[in-house]
C-alpha cells in the first residue's frame, strides 16, 4: 500500500512539482492532494495538469481567526486522509493545535541552513551576515516555527556579488533535489538525514 501524501502550497509550487514528479514507479508514496491557502496560487494549476486533486482554503475571509482557518484546512486534509503532509512554500504560520494533529507526519522545506535564519528573508540575512554558504533544510514540523528534527540539508556557496535573488536561484534547484530525496527516505520509515551535495 503506497503512502498518501498531501502537499501544501501558497505560490508557484516548484517544490510541489518536484515532489509530485518523484512519486512514480517503485516510490513508496503517491500525491493525493495539493492544497493552497491562496485560490490563485500558480501551483494549483500545475497540480491539476498533473492529474492531482486540488483544493484551496482562502485564509483571507477568516481574518484573524486562525482556529477557524485551520479547522477548514484540516477538514480538507482529513478528506484526503494523508499519511504524510509536505509543506512546500506554504506561507501561513500553523498553530500548535493544528500541528499536534499531524505531528510526526508533517515535513517542511525552509530556504536556509537551519538553525540559522528561521522565518523570512533568509537569503538576504545570510548575505548580510557575510556567510560563506547558504542552503535549504527539510525538517519535521513541530510546534516551534522552523524548528523540529532536521531530515536533510543541501549547501551552496555564497558568491561575491550575490543578491537575495541570485542566491535564491542557486538554492532552489537544490531544494528540488533535497525534498524528494528526504520524502522518499521518510516514506520508507527512515529518518536518517539526507546531506547534499
Ligand atoms: C521555496 O524557496 C521554499 O523553500 C520557501 O518558499 C519557496 C517556495 O517556492 N519556503 C519558505 O520560505 C517557508 N518559510 P515554490 O512555491 O516554487 O516551491
GROMACS .gro file of C-alpha atoms and ligand atoms in nm:
model
  215
    1UNK     CA    1   0.000   0.000   0.000
    2UNK     CA    2   0.154   0.328  -0.104
    3UNK     CA    3   0.174   0.613   0.143
    4UNK     CA    4  -0.065   0.903   0.077
    5UNK     CA    5   0.100   1.246   0.052
    6UNK     CA    6  -0.073   1.586   0.075
    7UNK     CA    7   0.130   1.888  -0.036
    8UNK     CA    8   0.051   2.237   0.098
    9UNK     CA    9   0.150   2.536  -0.113
   10UNK     CA   10   0.100   2.913  -0.129
   11UNK     CA   11   0.264   3.007  -0.458
   12UNK     CA   12   0.423   2.876  -0.774
   13UNK     CA   13   0.468   2.528  -0.636
   14UNK     CA   14   0.802   2.435  -0.793
   15UNK     CA   15   0.886   2.218  -0.491
   16UNK     CA   16   0.541   2.059  -0.516
   17UNK     CA   17   0.612   1.971  -0.881
   18UNK     CA   18   0.950   1.820  -0.788
   19UNK     CA   19   0.785   1.612  -0.513
   20UNK     CA   20   0.494   1.500  -0.731
   21UNK     CA   21   0.720   1.407  -1.023
   22UNK     CA   22   0.935   1.196  -0.792
   23UNK     CA   23   0.642   0.981  -0.672
   24UNK     CA   24   0.629   0.730  -0.956
   25UNK     CA   25   0.741   0.373  -1.020
   26UNK     CA   26   0.866   0.193  -0.710
   27UNK     CA   27   0.838   0.506  -0.493
   28UNK     CA   28   0.656   0.417  -0.169
   29UNK     CA   29   0.426   0.722  -0.185
   30UNK     CA   30   0.177   0.893  -0.414
   31UNK     CA   31   0.036   1.250  -0.413
   32UNK     CA   32  -0.333   1.256  -0.315
   33UNK     CA   33  -0.394   1.631  -0.264
   34UNK     CA   34  -0.238   1.969  -0.336
   35UNK     CA   35  -0.391   2.224  -0.101
   36UNK     CA   36  -0.337   2.600  -0.101
   37UNK     CA   37  -0.435   2.892   0.122
   38UNK     CA   38  -0.443   3.103  -0.196
   39UNK     CA   39  -0.703   3.006  -0.460
   40UNK     CA   40  -0.488   3.189  -0.721
   41UNK     CA   41  -0.165   3.001  -0.639
   42UNK     CA   42   0.005   2.904  -0.965
   43UNK     CA   43   0.089   2.563  -0.824
   44UNK     CA   44  -0.279   2.459  -0.819
   45UNK     CA   45  -0.299   2.474  -1.199
   46UNK     CA   46   0.028   2.278  -1.226
   47UNK     CA   47  -0.112   2.011  -0.992
   48UNK     CA   48  -0.434   1.985  -1.193
   49UNK     CA   49  -0.228   1.945  -1.511
   50UNK     CA   50  -0.051   1.654  -1.340
   51UNK     CA   51  -0.385   1.495  -1.253
   52UNK     CA   52  -0.353   1.554  -0.878
   53UNK     CA   53  -0.669   1.651  -0.683
   54UNK     CA   54  -0.654   2.011  -0.558
   55UNK     CA   55  -0.831   2.226  -0.303
   56UNK     CA   56  -0.798   2.581  -0.175
   57UNK     CA   57  -0.895   2.729   0.160
   58UNK     CA   58  -0.856   3.105   0.127
   59UNK     CA   59  -0.723   3.239   0.457
   60UNK     CA   60  -0.843   3.596   0.391
   61UNK     CA   61  -1.215   3.563   0.482
   62UNK     CA   62  -1.108   3.417   0.817
   63UNK     CA   63  -0.927   3.739   0.913
   64UNK     CA   64  -0.752   3.689   1.245
   65UNK     CA   65  -0.948   3.373   1.327
   66UNK     CA   66  -0.663   3.128   1.278
   67UNK     CA   67  -0.851   2.847   1.453
   68UNK     CA   68  -1.139   2.867   1.204
   69UNK     CA   69  -0.899   2.878   0.907
   70UNK     CA   70  -0.711   2.576   1.038
   71UNK     CA   71  -1.037   2.388   1.101
   72UNK     CA   72  -1.128   2.438   0.733
   73UNK     CA   73  -0.778   2.336   0.625
   74UNK     CA   74  -0.795   2.031   0.847
   75UNK     CA   75  -1.132   1.930   0.702
   76UNK     CA   76  -0.979   1.921   0.352
   77UNK     CA   77  -0.684   1.721   0.479
   78UNK     CA   78  -0.899   1.469   0.662
   79UNK     CA   79  -1.099   1.406   0.343
   80UNK     CA   80  -0.773   1.317   0.167
   81UNK     CA   81  -0.650   1.107   0.464
   82UNK     CA   82  -0.278   1.164   0.406
   83UNK     CA   83  -0.009   0.959   0.578
   84UNK     CA   84   0.240   1.239   0.518
   85UNK     CA   85   0.195   1.616   0.474
   86UNK     CA   86   0.463   1.816   0.291
   87UNK     CA   87   0.466   2.192   0.342
   88UNK     CA   88   0.620   2.323   0.019
   89UNK     CA   89   0.632   2.701   0.017
   90UNK     CA   90   0.327   2.716   0.245
   91UNK     CA   91   0.348   3.065   0.388
   92UNK     CA   92   0.097   3.060   0.675
   93UNK     CA   93   0.212   3.001   1.029
   94UNK     CA   94   0.037   2.697   1.177
   95UNK     CA   95  -0.065   2.686   1.543
   96UNK     CA   96   0.048   2.414   1.784
   97UNK     CA   97  -0.311   2.287   1.798
   98UNK     CA   98  -0.313   2.214   1.425
   99UNK     CA   99   0.041   2.078   1.423
  100UNK     CA  100  -0.031   1.836   1.708
  101UNK     CA  101  -0.293   1.663   1.491
  102UNK     CA  102  -0.030   1.575   1.230
  103UNK     CA  103   0.291   1.572   1.433
  104UNK     CA  104   0.539   1.310   1.321
  105UNK     CA  105   0.378   1.309   0.976
  106UNK     CA  106   0.444   1.667   0.859
  107UNK     CA  107   0.757   1.793   0.681
  108UNK     CA  108   0.863   2.143   0.577
  109UNK     CA  109   1.128   2.286   0.347
  110UNK     CA  110   1.295   2.607   0.456
  111UNK     CA  111   1.541   2.811   0.246
  112UNK     CA  112   1.828   2.832   0.496
  113UNK     CA  113   2.072   2.612   0.679
  114UNK     CA  114   1.864   2.575   0.997
  115UNK     CA  115   1.900   2.654   1.280
  116UNK     CA  116   2.024   2.973   1.111
  117UNK     CA  117   1.765   3.216   0.972
  118UNK     CA  118   1.427   3.092   1.082
  119UNK     CA  119   1.141   3.300   0.940
  120UNK     CA  120   1.153   3.523   0.633
  121UNK     CA  121   1.419   3.690   0.411
  122UNK     CA  122   1.664   3.408   0.473
  123UNK     CA  123   1.892   3.473   0.174
  124UNK     CA  124   1.924   3.847   0.244
  125UNK     CA  125   2.013   3.770   0.605
  126UNK     CA  126   2.277   3.511   0.507
  127UNK     CA  127   2.441   3.759   0.265
  128UNK     CA  128   2.421   4.043   0.519
  129UNK     CA  129   2.592   3.824   0.781
  130UNK     CA  130   2.883   3.755   0.542
  131UNK     CA  131   2.821   3.379   0.546
  132UNK     CA  132   3.032   3.167   0.310
  133UNK     CA  133   2.745   2.931   0.236
  134UNK     CA  134   2.369   2.908   0.229
  135UNK     CA  135   2.124   2.632   0.150
  136UNK     CA  136   1.800   2.467   0.245
  137UNK     CA  137   1.668   2.235   0.513
  138UNK     CA  138   1.389   1.979   0.529
  139UNK     CA  139   1.269   1.921   0.882
  140UNK     CA  140   0.987   1.763   1.071
  141UNK     CA  141   0.730   2.023   1.176
  142UNK     CA  142   0.693   2.078   1.549
  143UNK     CA  143   0.510   2.349   1.744
  144UNK     CA  144   0.811   2.584   1.725
  145UNK     CA  145   0.846   2.777   1.391
  146UNK     CA  146   1.113   2.636   1.154
  147UNK     CA  147   1.231   2.400   1.425
  148UNK     CA  148   1.199   2.026   1.467
  149UNK     CA  149   1.433   1.741   1.377
  150UNK     CA  150   1.640   1.804   1.064
  151UNK     CA  151   1.582   1.539   0.795
  152UNK     CA  152   1.809   1.683   0.528
  153UNK     CA  153   2.019   1.978   0.421
  154UNK     CA  154   2.177   2.096   0.097
  155UNK     CA  155   2.450   2.358   0.086
  156UNK     CA  156   2.560   2.604  -0.183
  157UNK     CA  157   2.838   2.866  -0.176
  158UNK     CA  158   2.754   3.234  -0.144
  159UNK     CA  159   2.947   3.408  -0.424
  160UNK     CA  160   3.083   3.763  -0.417
  161UNK     CA  161   2.819   3.999  -0.552
  162UNK     CA  162   2.529   3.765  -0.473
  163UNK     CA  163   2.191   3.926  -0.422
  164UNK     CA  164   1.899   3.754  -0.249
  165UNK     CA  165   1.767   3.677  -0.600
  166UNK     CA  166   2.088   3.522  -0.739
  167UNK     CA  167   2.130   3.320  -0.421
  168UNK     CA  168   1.768   3.200  -0.432
  169UNK     CA  169   1.826   3.091  -0.792
  170UNK     CA  170   2.122   2.879  -0.674
  171UNK     CA  171   1.937   2.731  -0.374
  172UNK     CA  172   1.604   2.647  -0.543
  173UNK     CA  173   1.739   2.368  -0.769
  174UNK     CA  174   1.894   2.215  -0.457
  175UNK     CA  175   1.553   2.230  -0.288
  176UNK     CA  176   1.414   2.035  -0.582
  177UNK     CA  177   1.677   1.763  -0.528
  178UNK     CA  178   1.667   1.758  -0.150
  179UNK     CA  179   1.295   1.746  -0.077
  180UNK     CA  180   1.218   1.442  -0.298
  181UNK     CA  181   1.521   1.259  -0.154
  182UNK     CA  182   1.404   1.325   0.203
  183UNK     CA  183   1.041   1.238   0.125
  184UNK     CA  184   1.139   0.905  -0.027
  185UNK     CA  185   1.351   0.813   0.274
  186UNK     CA  186   1.083   0.933   0.520
  187UNK     CA  187   0.811   0.736   0.338
  188UNK     CA  188   1.030   0.426   0.375
  189UNK     CA  189   1.034   0.490   0.751
  190UNK     CA  190   1.396   0.607   0.756
  191UNK     CA  191   1.470   0.937   0.929
  192UNK     CA  192   1.845   0.937   0.865
  193UNK     CA  193   1.922   1.292   0.742
  194UNK     CA  194   1.997   1.337   0.370
  195UNK     CA  195   2.301   1.560   0.328
  196UNK     CA  196   2.367   1.716  -0.018
  197UNK     CA  197   2.585   1.753  -0.209
  198LIG     C1  198   1.085   2.788  -0.158
  198LIG     O1  199   1.209   2.851  -0.173
  198LIG     C2  200   1.069   2.740  -0.013
  198LIG     O2  201   1.188   2.696   0.045
  198LIG     C3  202   1.020   2.867   0.053
  198LIG     O3  203   0.931   2.924  -0.038
  198LIG     C4  204   0.970   2.889  -0.172
  198LIG     C5  205   0.850   2.830  -0.242
  198LIG     O4  206   0.876   2.809  -0.378
  198LIG     N1  207   0.959   2.836   0.179
  198LIG     C6  208   0.958   2.919   0.283
  198LIG     O5  209   1.011   3.028   0.281
  198LIG     C7  210   0.887   2.866   0.403
  198LIG     N2  211   0.901   2.956   0.515
  198LIG     P1  212   0.785   2.709  -0.464
  198LIG     O6  213   0.640   2.753  -0.444
  198LIG     O7  214   0.831   2.732  -0.605
  198LIG     O8  215   0.809   2.570  -0.416
   0.00000   0.00000   0.00000
